[in-house]
């Protein structure tokens, strides 16, 4: 099957609707107390949702063990997420893969805190290759080579990675906007969680903090059915084709890219990222 297109961006055919995407952009009211996880898909979104959930519940793991991640921090652009969020009282957590131009306009005049998680795009391609073929209502690639081409063209779910990051990075330096990378989380989860809780203005005691660290580990998340996507409906995902919690490592692209693909990628990366300063991301150094 193919995509649902809205403003030039491809979305899955199921769980998304044009009228809904329009309302999300034009009508949804972001509140100052909201906490938002932003990402291009496969950058570590679920990891950040878990960290934020655990900080929100002050290290008490019963929330992440009893409520699926998409109900703790719903995707605003999904029809179900929007319906749930628009009437929800109190401080809300939510998630979005939307490019900046499709995000709720009201955010840009709010004090809501947003965390933009990013990852080496080479690993985003690799992770995406395995993930998107499990999703029933998107264009499915036959080969890695095919997916690699589509990714470079931006003909993949949620559009071009390059446009996504160039768009959102315009927000860098804003007080309510934090940027963190998958590689940073990997290298030092303790320091990363500390940084995120500081940004959110949440102080945790030492035991609460250790509980956060424990519950956001790859092993624990992989075995938690509320976090590992295994409860996602069969109408949307074919669980026999792969798992969300796949490998959880940095640099798996090296086992997938040919030398030629690596060179092609470097060239396109340089062109498309020319508008941002060098060395902003761990994978550039
Ligand atoms: P891989 O496919 O490379 O294993 P997203 O949540 O944006 O869809 O990203 C999914 C990727 O994040 C997957 O990468 C998944 O394994 C990885 N991931 C999720 N939770 C993680 C964790 N706690 N530690 C390390 N990687 C994690």
PDB file of C-alpha atoms and ligand atoms in Angstrom:
ATOM      1  CA  UNK A   1       0.000   0.000   0.000  1.00  0.00           C
ATOM      2  CA  UNK A   2       0.987   3.647  -0.414  1.00  0.00           C
ATOM      3  CA  UNK A   3       0.783   6.844   1.655  1.00  0.00           C
ATOM      4  CA  UNK A   4      -1.667   9.455   2.807  1.00  0.00           C
ATOM      5  CA  UNK A   5      -0.235  12.775   1.594  1.00  0.00           C
ATOM      6  CA  UNK A   6      -0.672  16.087   3.419  1.00  0.00           C
ATOM      7  CA  UNK A   7       1.168  19.231   2.330  1.00  0.00           C
ATOM      8  CA  UNK A   8       3.726  17.145   0.489  1.00  0.00           C
ATOM      9  CA  UNK A   9       4.463  14.901   3.469  1.00  0.00           C
ATOM     10  CA  UNK A  10       3.719  11.142   3.399  1.00  0.00           C
ATOM     11  CA  UNK A  11       1.794   9.655   6.361  1.00  0.00           C
ATOM     12  CA  UNK A  12       0.621   6.095   7.015  1.00  0.00           C
ATOM     13  CA  UNK A  13      -2.800   5.432   5.459  1.00  0.00           C
ATOM     14  CA  UNK A  14      -4.289   4.168   8.693  1.00  0.00           C
ATOM     15  CA  UNK A  15      -4.457   6.140  11.980  1.00  0.00           C
ATOM     16  CA  UNK A  16      -4.015   9.498  10.169  1.00  0.00           C
ATOM     17  CA  UNK A  17      -6.558  11.771   8.443  1.00  0.00           C
ATOM     18  CA  UNK A  18      -6.183  14.949   6.385  1.00  0.00           C
ATOM     19  CA  UNK A  19      -8.814  16.988   8.311  1.00  0.00           C
ATOM     20  CA  UNK A  20      -7.188  15.924  11.529  1.00  0.00           C
ATOM     21  CA  UNK A  21      -3.704  16.953  10.420  1.00  0.00           C
ATOM     22  CA  UNK A  22      -5.105  20.334   9.449  1.00  0.00           C
ATOM     23  CA  UNK A  23      -6.791  20.801  12.850  1.00  0.00           C
ATOM     24  CA  UNK A  24      -3.607  19.796  14.644  1.00  0.00           C
ATOM     25  CA  UNK A  25      -1.684  22.530  12.846  1.00  0.00           C
ATOM     26  CA  UNK A  26      -4.319  25.271  12.914  1.00  0.00           C
ATOM     27  CA  UNK A  27      -6.524  24.674  15.951  1.00  0.00           C
ATOM     28  CA  UNK A  28      -4.763  22.656  18.619  1.00  0.00           C
ATOM     29  CA  UNK A  29      -3.936  24.814  21.638  1.00  0.00           C
ATOM     30  CA  UNK A  30      -0.577  24.007  23.210  1.00  0.00           C
ATOM     31  CA  UNK A  31      -0.402  24.938  26.899  1.00  0.00           C
ATOM     32  CA  UNK A  32       2.582  26.295  28.781  1.00  0.00           C
ATOM     33  CA  UNK A  33       2.683  23.224  31.080  1.00  0.00           C
ATOM     34  CA  UNK A  34       2.881  20.734  28.175  1.00  0.00           C
ATOM     35  CA  UNK A  35       5.999  18.640  27.645  1.00  0.00           C
ATOM     36  CA  UNK A  36       6.633  17.594  24.069  1.00  0.00           C
ATOM     37  CA  UNK A  37       8.895  14.929  22.573  1.00  0.00           C
ATOM     38  CA  UNK A  38       9.856  15.756  18.991  1.00  0.00           C
ATOM     39  CA  UNK A  39      11.727  13.609  16.512  1.00  0.00           C
ATOM     40  CA  UNK A  40      12.123  12.249  13.063  1.00  0.00           C
ATOM     41  CA  UNK A  41      11.024   8.584  13.324  1.00  0.00           C
ATOM     42  CA  UNK A  42      13.683   6.075  14.448  1.00  0.00           C
ATOM     43  CA  UNK A  43      15.791   8.628  16.285  1.00  0.00           C
ATOM     44  CA  UNK A  44      15.090   7.306  19.787  1.00  0.00           C
ATOM     45  CA  UNK A  45      11.599   8.701  20.326  1.00  0.00           C
ATOM     46  CA  UNK A  46      10.402   5.852  22.516  1.00  0.00           C
ATOM     47  CA  UNK A  47      13.518   6.106  24.634  1.00  0.00           C
ATOM     48  CA  UNK A  48      12.862   9.769  25.385  1.00  0.00           C
ATOM     49  CA  UNK A  49       9.168   9.069  26.042  1.00  0.00           C
ATOM     50  CA  UNK A  50      10.249   6.501  28.612  1.00  0.00           C
ATOM     51  CA  UNK A  51      12.684   8.911  30.264  1.00  0.00           C
ATOM     52  CA  UNK A  52      10.087  11.656  30.424  1.00  0.00           C
ATOM     53  CA  UNK A  53       7.436   9.237  31.707  1.00  0.00           C
ATOM     54  CA  UNK A  54       9.731   8.009  34.470  1.00  0.00           C
ATOM     55  CA  UNK A  55      10.701  11.552  35.457  1.00  0.00           C
ATOM     56  CA  UNK A  56       7.027  12.544  35.417  1.00  0.00           C
ATOM     57  CA  UNK A  57       6.159   9.701  37.793  1.00  0.00           C
ATOM     58  CA  UNK A  58       9.165  10.534  39.990  1.00  0.00           C
ATOM     59  CA  UNK A  59      10.871   7.203  39.494  1.00  0.00           C
ATOM     60  CA  UNK A  60       7.754   5.144  40.230  1.00  0.00           C
ATOM     61  CA  UNK A  61       7.684   2.504  37.499  1.00  0.00           C
ATOM     62  CA  UNK A  62       4.028   1.539  37.914  1.00  0.00           C
ATOM     63  CA  UNK A  63       2.947   4.064  35.257  1.00  0.00           C
ATOM     64  CA  UNK A  64       5.272   2.731  32.531  1.00  0.00           C
ATOM     65  CA  UNK A  65       4.296  -0.805  33.494  1.00  0.00           C
ATOM     66  CA  UNK A  66       0.566  -0.283  33.220  1.00  0.00           C
ATOM     67  CA  UNK A  67      -0.042   2.272  30.467  1.00  0.00           C
ATOM     68  CA  UNK A  68       1.199   1.963  26.865  1.00  0.00           C
ATOM     69  CA  UNK A  69       3.633   4.679  25.805  1.00  0.00           C
ATOM     70  CA  UNK A  70       1.213   6.041  23.201  1.00  0.00           C
ATOM     71  CA  UNK A  71      -1.289   6.783  25.944  1.00  0.00           C
ATOM     72  CA  UNK A  72       1.315   8.309  28.249  1.00  0.00           C
ATOM     73  CA  UNK A  73       2.645  10.603  25.532  1.00  0.00           C
ATOM     74  CA  UNK A  74       0.293  10.375  22.540  1.00  0.00           C
ATOM     75  CA  UNK A  75       1.331  11.281  19.010  1.00  0.00           C
ATOM     76  CA  UNK A  76      -0.531  14.525  18.432  1.00  0.00           C
ATOM     77  CA  UNK A  77      -0.788  13.961  14.660  1.00  0.00           C
ATOM     78  CA  UNK A  78      -2.518  10.593  14.977  1.00  0.00           C
ATOM     79  CA  UNK A  79      -6.293  10.794  15.002  1.00  0.00           C
ATOM     80  CA  UNK A  80      -6.548   8.930  18.310  1.00  0.00           C
ATOM     81  CA  UNK A  81      -3.773  11.002  19.891  1.00  0.00           C
ATOM     82  CA  UNK A  82      -5.392  14.280  18.930  1.00  0.00           C
ATOM     83  CA  UNK A  83      -8.797  13.204  20.231  1.00  0.00           C
ATOM     84  CA  UNK A  84      -7.275  12.158  23.507  1.00  0.00           C
ATOM     85  CA  UNK A  85      -5.112  15.235  23.986  1.00  0.00           C
ATOM     86  CA  UNK A  86      -7.468  18.007  23.064  1.00  0.00           C
ATOM     87  CA  UNK A  87      -9.731  17.355  26.048  1.00  0.00           C
ATOM     88  CA  UNK A  88      -7.104  16.180  28.503  1.00  0.00           C
ATOM     89  CA  UNK A  89      -6.885  18.262  31.670  1.00  0.00           C
ATOM     90  CA  UNK A  90      -3.710  19.192  33.460  1.00  0.00           C
ATOM     91  CA  UNK A  91      -0.149  19.109  32.180  1.00  0.00           C
ATOM     92  CA  UNK A  92       0.082  16.930  29.119  1.00  0.00           C
ATOM     93  CA  UNK A  93       2.928  14.901  27.679  1.00  0.00           C
ATOM     94  CA  UNK A  94       2.814  14.430  23.958  1.00  0.00           C
ATOM     95  CA  UNK A  95       4.923  13.307  21.041  1.00  0.00           C
ATOM     96  CA  UNK A  96       5.271  14.337  17.428  1.00  0.00           C
ATOM     97  CA  UNK A  97       7.115  13.385  14.273  1.00  0.00           C
ATOM     98  CA  UNK A  98       5.665  16.351  12.402  1.00  0.00           C
ATOM     99  CA  UNK A  99       8.006  18.641  10.493  1.00  0.00           C
ATOM    100  CA  UNK A 100       8.026  22.136  11.975  1.00  0.00           C
ATOM    101  CA  UNK A 101       5.693  23.632   9.358  1.00  0.00           C
ATOM    102  CA  UNK A 102       2.921  21.167  10.239  1.00  0.00           C
ATOM    103  CA  UNK A 103       3.284  21.423  14.013  1.00  0.00           C
ATOM    104  CA  UNK A 104       0.561  23.234  16.039  1.00  0.00           C
ATOM    105  CA  UNK A 105       1.049  26.941  15.408  1.00  0.00           C
ATOM    106  CA  UNK A 106       0.116  27.773  18.985  1.00  0.00           C
ATOM    107  CA  UNK A 107       3.313  26.127  20.221  1.00  0.00           C
ATOM    108  CA  UNK A 108       5.403  28.975  18.878  1.00  0.00           C
ATOM    109  CA  UNK A 109       3.778  31.475  21.244  1.00  0.00           C
ATOM    110  CA  UNK A 110       3.799  29.169  24.242  1.00  0.00           C
ATOM    111  CA  UNK A 111       6.255  28.277  26.966  1.00  0.00           C
ATOM    112  CA  UNK A 112       5.672  24.538  26.530  1.00  0.00           C
ATOM    113  CA  UNK A 113       8.908  22.595  26.778  1.00  0.00           C
ATOM    114  CA  UNK A 114      10.009  20.546  23.820  1.00  0.00           C
ATOM    115  CA  UNK A 115      12.828  18.030  23.489  1.00  0.00           C
ATOM    116  CA  UNK A 116      14.070  17.301  19.987  1.00  0.00           C
ATOM    117  CA  UNK A 117      15.830  13.960  19.804  1.00  0.00           C
ATOM    118  CA  UNK A 118      18.064  13.271  16.829  1.00  0.00           C
ATOM    119  CA  UNK A 119      20.338  10.463  15.655  1.00  0.00           C
ATOM    120  CA  UNK A 120      22.973   9.782  13.040  1.00  0.00           C
ATOM    121  CA  UNK A 121      20.823   9.673   9.895  1.00  0.00           C
ATOM    122  CA  UNK A 122      22.771   6.641   8.695  1.00  0.00           C
ATOM    123  CA  UNK A 123      21.450   4.726  11.716  1.00  0.00           C
ATOM    124  CA  UNK A 124      18.019   6.280  11.170  1.00  0.00           C
ATOM    125  CA  UNK A 125      17.997   4.745   7.676  1.00  0.00           C
ATOM    126  CA  UNK A 126      19.111   1.382   9.017  1.00  0.00           C
ATOM    127  CA  UNK A 127      16.599   1.330  11.843  1.00  0.00           C
ATOM    128  CA  UNK A 128      13.858   2.601   9.494  1.00  0.00           C
ATOM    129  CA  UNK A 129      14.512  -0.094   6.934  1.00  0.00           C
ATOM    130  CA  UNK A 130      13.670  -2.774   9.500  1.00  0.00           C
ATOM    131  CA  UNK A 131      10.852  -0.864  11.134  1.00  0.00           C
ATOM    132  CA  UNK A 132       8.777   0.460   8.245  1.00  0.00           C
ATOM    133  CA  UNK A 133       8.369  -2.935   6.659  1.00  0.00           C
ATOM    134  CA  UNK A 134       6.461  -3.988   9.792  1.00  0.00           C
ATOM    135  CA  UNK A 135       3.953  -1.177   9.262  1.00  0.00           C
ATOM    136  CA  UNK A 136       1.117  -2.204   6.973  1.00  0.00           C
ATOM    137  CA  UNK A 137      -0.039   1.134   5.626  1.00  0.00           C
ATOM    138  CA  UNK A 138       3.082   2.709   4.220  1.00  0.00           C
ATOM    139  CA  UNK A 139       5.121   2.104   1.082  1.00  0.00           C
ATOM    140  CA  UNK A 140       7.239  -0.964   1.819  1.00  0.00           C
ATOM    141  CA  UNK A 141      10.720  -1.356   0.343  1.00  0.00           C
ATOM    142  CA  UNK A 142      11.886  -4.692  -1.062  1.00  0.00           C
ATOM    143  CA  UNK A 143      15.552  -4.053  -0.469  1.00  0.00           C
ATOM    144  CA  UNK A 144      17.815  -1.899   1.655  1.00  0.00           C
ATOM    145  CA  UNK A 145      19.040  -0.229  -1.522  1.00  0.00           C
ATOM    146  CA  UNK A 146      15.518   0.828  -2.391  1.00  0.00           C
ATOM    147  CA  UNK A 147      14.838   2.246   1.044  1.00  0.00           C
ATOM    148  CA  UNK A 148      18.173   4.085   0.959  1.00  0.00           C
ATOM    149  CA  UNK A 149      17.136   5.792  -2.310  1.00  0.00           C
ATOM    150  CA  UNK A 150      13.687   6.701  -1.040  1.00  0.00           C
ATOM    151  CA  UNK A 151      15.177   8.125   2.153  1.00  0.00           C
ATOM    152  CA  UNK A 152      17.512  10.406   0.224  1.00  0.00           C
ATOM    153  CA  UNK A 153      14.576  11.591  -1.893  1.00  0.00           C
ATOM    154  CA  UNK A 154      12.403  12.161   1.167  1.00  0.00           C
ATOM    155  CA  UNK A 155       9.901   9.631  -0.165  1.00  0.00           C
ATOM    156  CA  UNK A 156       9.474   7.969   3.214  1.00  0.00           C
ATOM    157  CA  UNK A 157       7.021   8.273   6.087  1.00  0.00           C
ATOM    158  CA  UNK A 158       7.124  11.827   7.555  1.00  0.00           C
ATOM    159  CA  UNK A 159       9.216  13.031   4.617  1.00  0.00           C
ATOM    160  CA  UNK A 160      12.801  14.133   4.358  1.00  0.00           C
ATOM    161  CA  UNK A 161      15.087  13.731   7.375  1.00  0.00           C
ATOM    162  CA  UNK A 162      17.123  16.675   6.091  1.00  0.00           C
ATOM    163  CA  UNK A 163      14.103  18.975   5.948  1.00  0.00           C
ATOM    164  CA  UNK A 164      12.958  17.800   9.377  1.00  0.00           C
ATOM    165  CA  UNK A 165      16.215  18.591  11.107  1.00  0.00           C
ATOM    166  CA  UNK A 166      16.907  21.827   9.233  1.00  0.00           C
ATOM    167  CA  UNK A 167      13.407  22.987  10.090  1.00  0.00           C
ATOM    168  CA  UNK A 168      13.417  22.144  13.788  1.00  0.00           C
ATOM    169  CA  UNK A 169      16.996  23.248  14.383  1.00  0.00           C
ATOM    170  CA  UNK A 170      15.860  26.788  13.642  1.00  0.00           C
ATOM    171  CA  UNK A 171      14.531  26.632  17.201  1.00  0.00           C
ATOM    172  CA  UNK A 172      17.958  26.028  18.726  1.00  0.00           C
ATOM    173  CA  UNK A 173      18.893  28.427  21.480  1.00  0.00           C
ATOM    174  CA  UNK A 174      15.270  28.987  22.523  1.00  0.00           C
ATOM    175  CA  UNK A 175      14.801  28.579  26.252  1.00  0.00           C
ATOM    176  CA  UNK A 176      11.952  26.083  25.952  1.00  0.00           C
ATOM    177  CA  UNK A 177      13.657  23.958  23.299  1.00  0.00           C
ATOM    178  CA  UNK A 178      16.197  21.272  24.137  1.00  0.00           C
ATOM    179  CA  UNK A 179      18.173  19.212  21.658  1.00  0.00           C
ATOM    180  CA  UNK A 180      19.636  15.843  22.532  1.00  0.00           C
ATOM    181  CA  UNK A 181      21.017  13.019  20.421  1.00  0.00           C
ATOM    182  CA  UNK A 182      20.610   9.268  20.586  1.00  0.00           C
ATOM    183  CA  UNK A 183      24.406   9.016  20.688  1.00  0.00           C
ATOM    184  CA  UNK A 184      24.538  11.233  23.770  1.00  0.00           C
ATOM    185  CA  UNK A 185      21.951   9.098  25.561  1.00  0.00           C
ATOM    186  CA  UNK A 186      23.979   6.059  24.662  1.00  0.00           C
ATOM    187  CA  UNK A 187      27.262   7.446  25.801  1.00  0.00           C
ATOM    188  CA  UNK A 188      26.083   8.775  29.142  1.00  0.00           C
ATOM    189  CA  UNK A 189      22.524   7.998  30.148  1.00  0.00           C
ATOM    190  CA  UNK A 190      23.055   9.354  33.670  1.00  0.00           C
ATOM    191  CA  UNK A 191      24.201  12.765  32.493  1.00  0.00           C
ATOM    192  CA  UNK A 192      21.485  12.799  29.826  1.00  0.00           C
ATOM    193  CA  UNK A 193      18.687  12.072  32.287  1.00  0.00           C
ATOM    194  CA  UNK A 194      20.117  14.705  34.589  1.00  0.00           C
ATOM    195  CA  UNK A 195      20.059  17.226  31.739  1.00  0.00           C
ATOM    196  CA  UNK A 196      16.476  16.353  30.806  1.00  0.00           C
ATOM    197  CA  UNK A 197      15.184  16.546  34.379  1.00  0.00           C
ATOM    198  CA  UNK A 198      16.888  19.878  34.830  1.00  0.00           C
ATOM    199  CA  UNK A 199      15.330  21.180  31.645  1.00  0.00           C
ATOM    200  CA  UNK A 200      11.927  20.032  32.887  1.00  0.00           C
ATOM    201  CA  UNK A 201      12.551  21.600  36.278  1.00  0.00           C
ATOM    202  CA  UNK A 202      12.071  18.271  38.087  1.00  0.00           C
ATOM    203  CA  UNK A 203      14.295  17.375  41.000  1.00  0.00           C
ATOM    204  CA  UNK A 204      14.623  13.690  41.809  1.00  0.00           C
ATOM    205  CA  UNK A 205      16.088  12.010  44.865  1.00  0.00           C
ATOM    206  CA  UNK A 206      18.959   9.538  44.369  1.00  0.00           C
ATOM    207  CA  UNK A 207      16.721   6.470  44.547  1.00  0.00           C
ATOM    208  CA  UNK A 208      14.127   7.960  42.222  1.00  0.00           C
ATOM    209  CA  UNK A 209      16.898   8.837  39.834  1.00  0.00           C
ATOM    210  CA  UNK A 210      18.342   5.307  39.862  1.00  0.00           C
ATOM    211  CA  UNK A 211      14.899   3.907  39.200  1.00  0.00           C
ATOM    212  CA  UNK A 212      14.604   6.138  36.127  1.00  0.00           C
ATOM    213  CA  UNK A 213      17.936   4.852  34.818  1.00  0.00           C
ATOM    214  CA  UNK A 214      17.002   1.243  35.414  1.00  0.00           C
ATOM    215  CA  UNK A 215      13.619   1.453  33.727  1.00  0.00           C
ATOM    216  CA  UNK A 216      14.832   3.196  30.569  1.00  0.00           C
ATOM    217  CA  UNK A 217      17.527   0.623  29.791  1.00  0.00           C
ATOM    218  CA  UNK A 218      17.234  -1.260  26.503  1.00  0.00           C
ATOM    219  CA  UNK A 219      16.726  -4.594  28.285  1.00  0.00           C
ATOM    220  CA  UNK A 220      13.957  -3.376  30.566  1.00  0.00           C
ATOM    221  CA  UNK A 221      12.130  -1.513  27.790  1.00  0.00           C
ATOM    222  CA  UNK A 222      12.472  -4.475  25.436  1.00  0.00           C
ATOM    223  CA  UNK A 223      10.738  -6.684  27.996  1.00  0.00           C
ATOM    224  CA  UNK A 224       8.043  -4.186  28.946  1.00  0.00           C
ATOM    225  CA  UNK A 225       5.001  -4.718  26.755  1.00  0.00           C
ATOM    226  CA  UNK A 226       3.824  -1.173  27.542  1.00  0.00           C
ATOM    227  CA  UNK A 227       6.998   0.173  25.946  1.00  0.00           C
ATOM    228  CA  UNK A 228       8.103  -2.289  23.267  1.00  0.00           C
ATOM    229  CA  UNK A 229       5.204  -1.727  20.812  1.00  0.00           C
ATOM    230  CA  UNK A 230       4.058  -5.343  21.021  1.00  0.00           C
ATOM    231  CA  UNK A 231       0.528  -4.172  21.964  1.00  0.00           C
ATOM    232  CA  UNK A 232       0.180  -2.080  18.793  1.00  0.00           C
ATOM    233  CA  UNK A 233      -2.870  -3.291  16.846  1.00  0.00           C
ATOM    234  CA  UNK A 234      -2.441  -5.941  14.155  1.00  0.00           C
ATOM    235  CA  UNK A 235      -4.435  -3.714  11.832  1.00  0.00           C
ATOM    236  CA  UNK A 236      -1.458  -1.330  11.816  1.00  0.00           C
ATOM    237  CA  UNK A 237       1.596  -3.505  12.334  1.00  0.00           C
ATOM    238  CA  UNK A 238       2.720  -6.967  11.297  1.00  0.00           C
ATOM    239  CA  UNK A 239       4.556  -8.134  14.401  1.00  0.00           C
ATOM    240  CA  UNK A 240       6.008 -11.143  12.607  1.00  0.00           C
ATOM    241  CA  UNK A 241       8.159  -8.843  10.494  1.00  0.00           C
ATOM    242  CA  UNK A 242      10.228  -7.194  13.200  1.00  0.00           C
ATOM    243  CA  UNK A 243      10.453  -5.428  16.537  1.00  0.00           C
ATOM    244  CA  UNK A 244      10.658  -1.797  17.592  1.00  0.00           C
ATOM    245  CA  UNK A 245      13.315  -2.672  20.167  1.00  0.00           C
ATOM    246  CA  UNK A 246      15.652  -4.116  17.559  1.00  0.00           C
ATOM    247  CA  UNK A 247      19.335  -3.663  18.432  1.00  0.00           C
ATOM    248  CA  UNK A 248      19.650  -0.372  20.252  1.00  0.00           C
ATOM    249  CA  UNK A 249      23.228   0.339  19.239  1.00  0.00           C
ATOM    250  CA  UNK A 250      25.223   3.151  17.661  1.00  0.00           C
ATOM    251  CA  UNK A 251      26.750   2.551  14.232  1.00  0.00           C
ATOM    252  CA  UNK A 252      24.788  -0.419  12.870  1.00  0.00           C
ATOM    253  CA  UNK A 253      24.769   1.411   9.516  1.00  0.00           C
ATOM    254  CA  UNK A 254      28.341   0.206   9.007  1.00  0.00           C
ATOM    255  CA  UNK A 255      26.972  -3.303   8.544  1.00  0.00           C
ATOM    256  CA  UNK A 256      24.475  -2.114   5.950  1.00  0.00           C
ATOM    257  CA  UNK A 257      25.947   0.619   3.758  1.00  0.00           C
ATOM    258  CA  UNK A 258      28.159  -0.276   0.813  1.00  0.00           C
ATOM    259  CA  UNK A 259      31.205   1.931   0.225  1.00  0.00           C
ATOM    260  CA  UNK A 260      29.376   3.559  -2.678  1.00  0.00           C
ATOM    261  CA  UNK A 261      26.293   4.267  -0.539  1.00  0.00           C
ATOM    262  CA  UNK A 262      28.472   5.742   2.157  1.00  0.00           C
ATOM    263  CA  UNK A 263      30.083   8.114  -0.343  1.00  0.00           C
ATOM    264  CA  UNK A 264      26.756   9.077  -1.881  1.00  0.00           C
ATOM    265  CA  UNK A 265      25.363   9.736   1.547  1.00  0.00           C
ATOM    266  CA  UNK A 266      28.306  11.921   2.621  1.00  0.00           C
ATOM    267  CA  UNK A 267      27.949  14.043  -0.486  1.00  0.00           C
ATOM    268  CA  UNK A 268      24.210  14.610  -0.095  1.00  0.00           C
ATOM    269  CA  UNK A 269      24.579  15.187   3.630  1.00  0.00           C
ATOM    270  CA  UNK A 270      27.108  17.936   3.005  1.00  0.00           C
ATOM    271  CA  UNK A 271      24.851  19.675   0.497  1.00  0.00           C
ATOM    272  CA  UNK A 272      21.671  19.439   2.523  1.00  0.00           C
ATOM    273  CA  UNK A 273      23.229  20.378   5.853  1.00  0.00           C
ATOM    274  CA  UNK A 274      25.169  23.367   4.524  1.00  0.00           C
ATOM    275  CA  UNK A 275      22.797  25.756   6.304  1.00  0.00           C
ATOM    276  CA  UNK A 276      23.762  24.527   9.784  1.00  0.00           C
ATOM    277  CA  UNK A 277      27.098  25.059  11.537  1.00  0.00           C
ATOM    278  CA  UNK A 278      29.515  22.123  11.440  1.00  0.00           C
ATOM    279  CA  UNK A 279      29.976  19.955  14.517  1.00  0.00           C
ATOM    280  CA  UNK A 280      26.468  20.413  15.962  1.00  0.00           C
ATOM    281  CA  UNK A 281      25.983  16.645  16.165  1.00  0.00           C
ATOM    282  CA  UNK A 282      28.077  13.833  17.689  1.00  0.00           C
ATOM    283  CA  UNK A 283      28.220  11.958  14.390  1.00  0.00           C
ATOM    284  CA  UNK A 284      29.928  14.918  12.742  1.00  0.00           C
ATOM    285  CA  UNK A 285      32.950  14.896  15.006  1.00  0.00           C
TER     286      UNK A 285
HETATM  287  P1  LIG B   1      17.344   0.206  16.292  1.00  0.00           P
HETATM  288  O1  LIG B   1      16.347  -0.159  15.238  1.00  0.00           O
HETATM  289  O2  LIG B   1      18.625   0.725  15.694  1.00  0.00           O
HETATM  290  O3  LIG B   1      17.581  -0.882  17.284  1.00  0.00           O
HETATM  291  P2  LIG B   1      12.102   5.400  17.671  1.00  0.00           P
HETATM  292  O4  LIG B   1      11.690   5.218  19.090  1.00  0.00           O
HETATM  293  O5  LIG B   1      12.352   6.822  17.305  1.00  0.00           O
HETATM  294  O6  LIG B   1      11.188   4.697  16.735  1.00  0.00           O
HETATM  295  O7  LIG B   1      13.532   4.713  17.526  1.00  0.00           O
HETATM  296  C1  LIG B   1      13.682   3.323  17.653  1.00  0.00           C
HETATM  297  C2  LIG B   1      15.143   2.985  17.852  1.00  0.00           C
HETATM  298  O8  LIG B   1      15.531   3.341  19.193  1.00  0.00           O
HETATM  299  C3  LIG B   1      15.443   1.507  17.685  1.00  0.00           C
HETATM  300  O9  LIG B   1      16.761   1.446  17.125  1.00  0.00           O
HETATM  301  C4  LIG B   1      15.404   1.028  19.119  1.00  0.00           C
HETATM  302  O10 LIG B   1      16.080  -0.180  19.347  1.00  0.00           O
HETATM  303  C5  LIG B   1      16.090   2.193  19.819  1.00  0.00           C
HETATM  304  N1  LIG B   1      15.825   2.240  21.259  1.00  0.00           N
HETATM  305  C6  LIG B   1      14.634   2.333  21.889  1.00  0.00           C
HETATM  306  N2  LIG B   1      14.788   2.323  23.225  1.00  0.00           N
HETATM  307  C7  LIG B   1      16.118   2.233  23.457  1.00  0.00           C
HETATM  308  C8  LIG B   1      16.912   2.145  24.645  1.00  0.00           C
HETATM  309  N3  LIG B   1      16.370   2.169  25.862  1.00  0.00           N
HETATM  310  N4  LIG B   1      18.260   2.066  24.488  1.00  0.00           N
HETATM  311  C9  LIG B   1      18.819   2.041  23.277  1.00  0.00           C
HETATM  312  N5  LIG B   1      18.115   2.109  22.120  1.00  0.00           N
HETATM  313  C10 LIG B   1      16.787   2.191  22.208  1.00  0.00           C
END
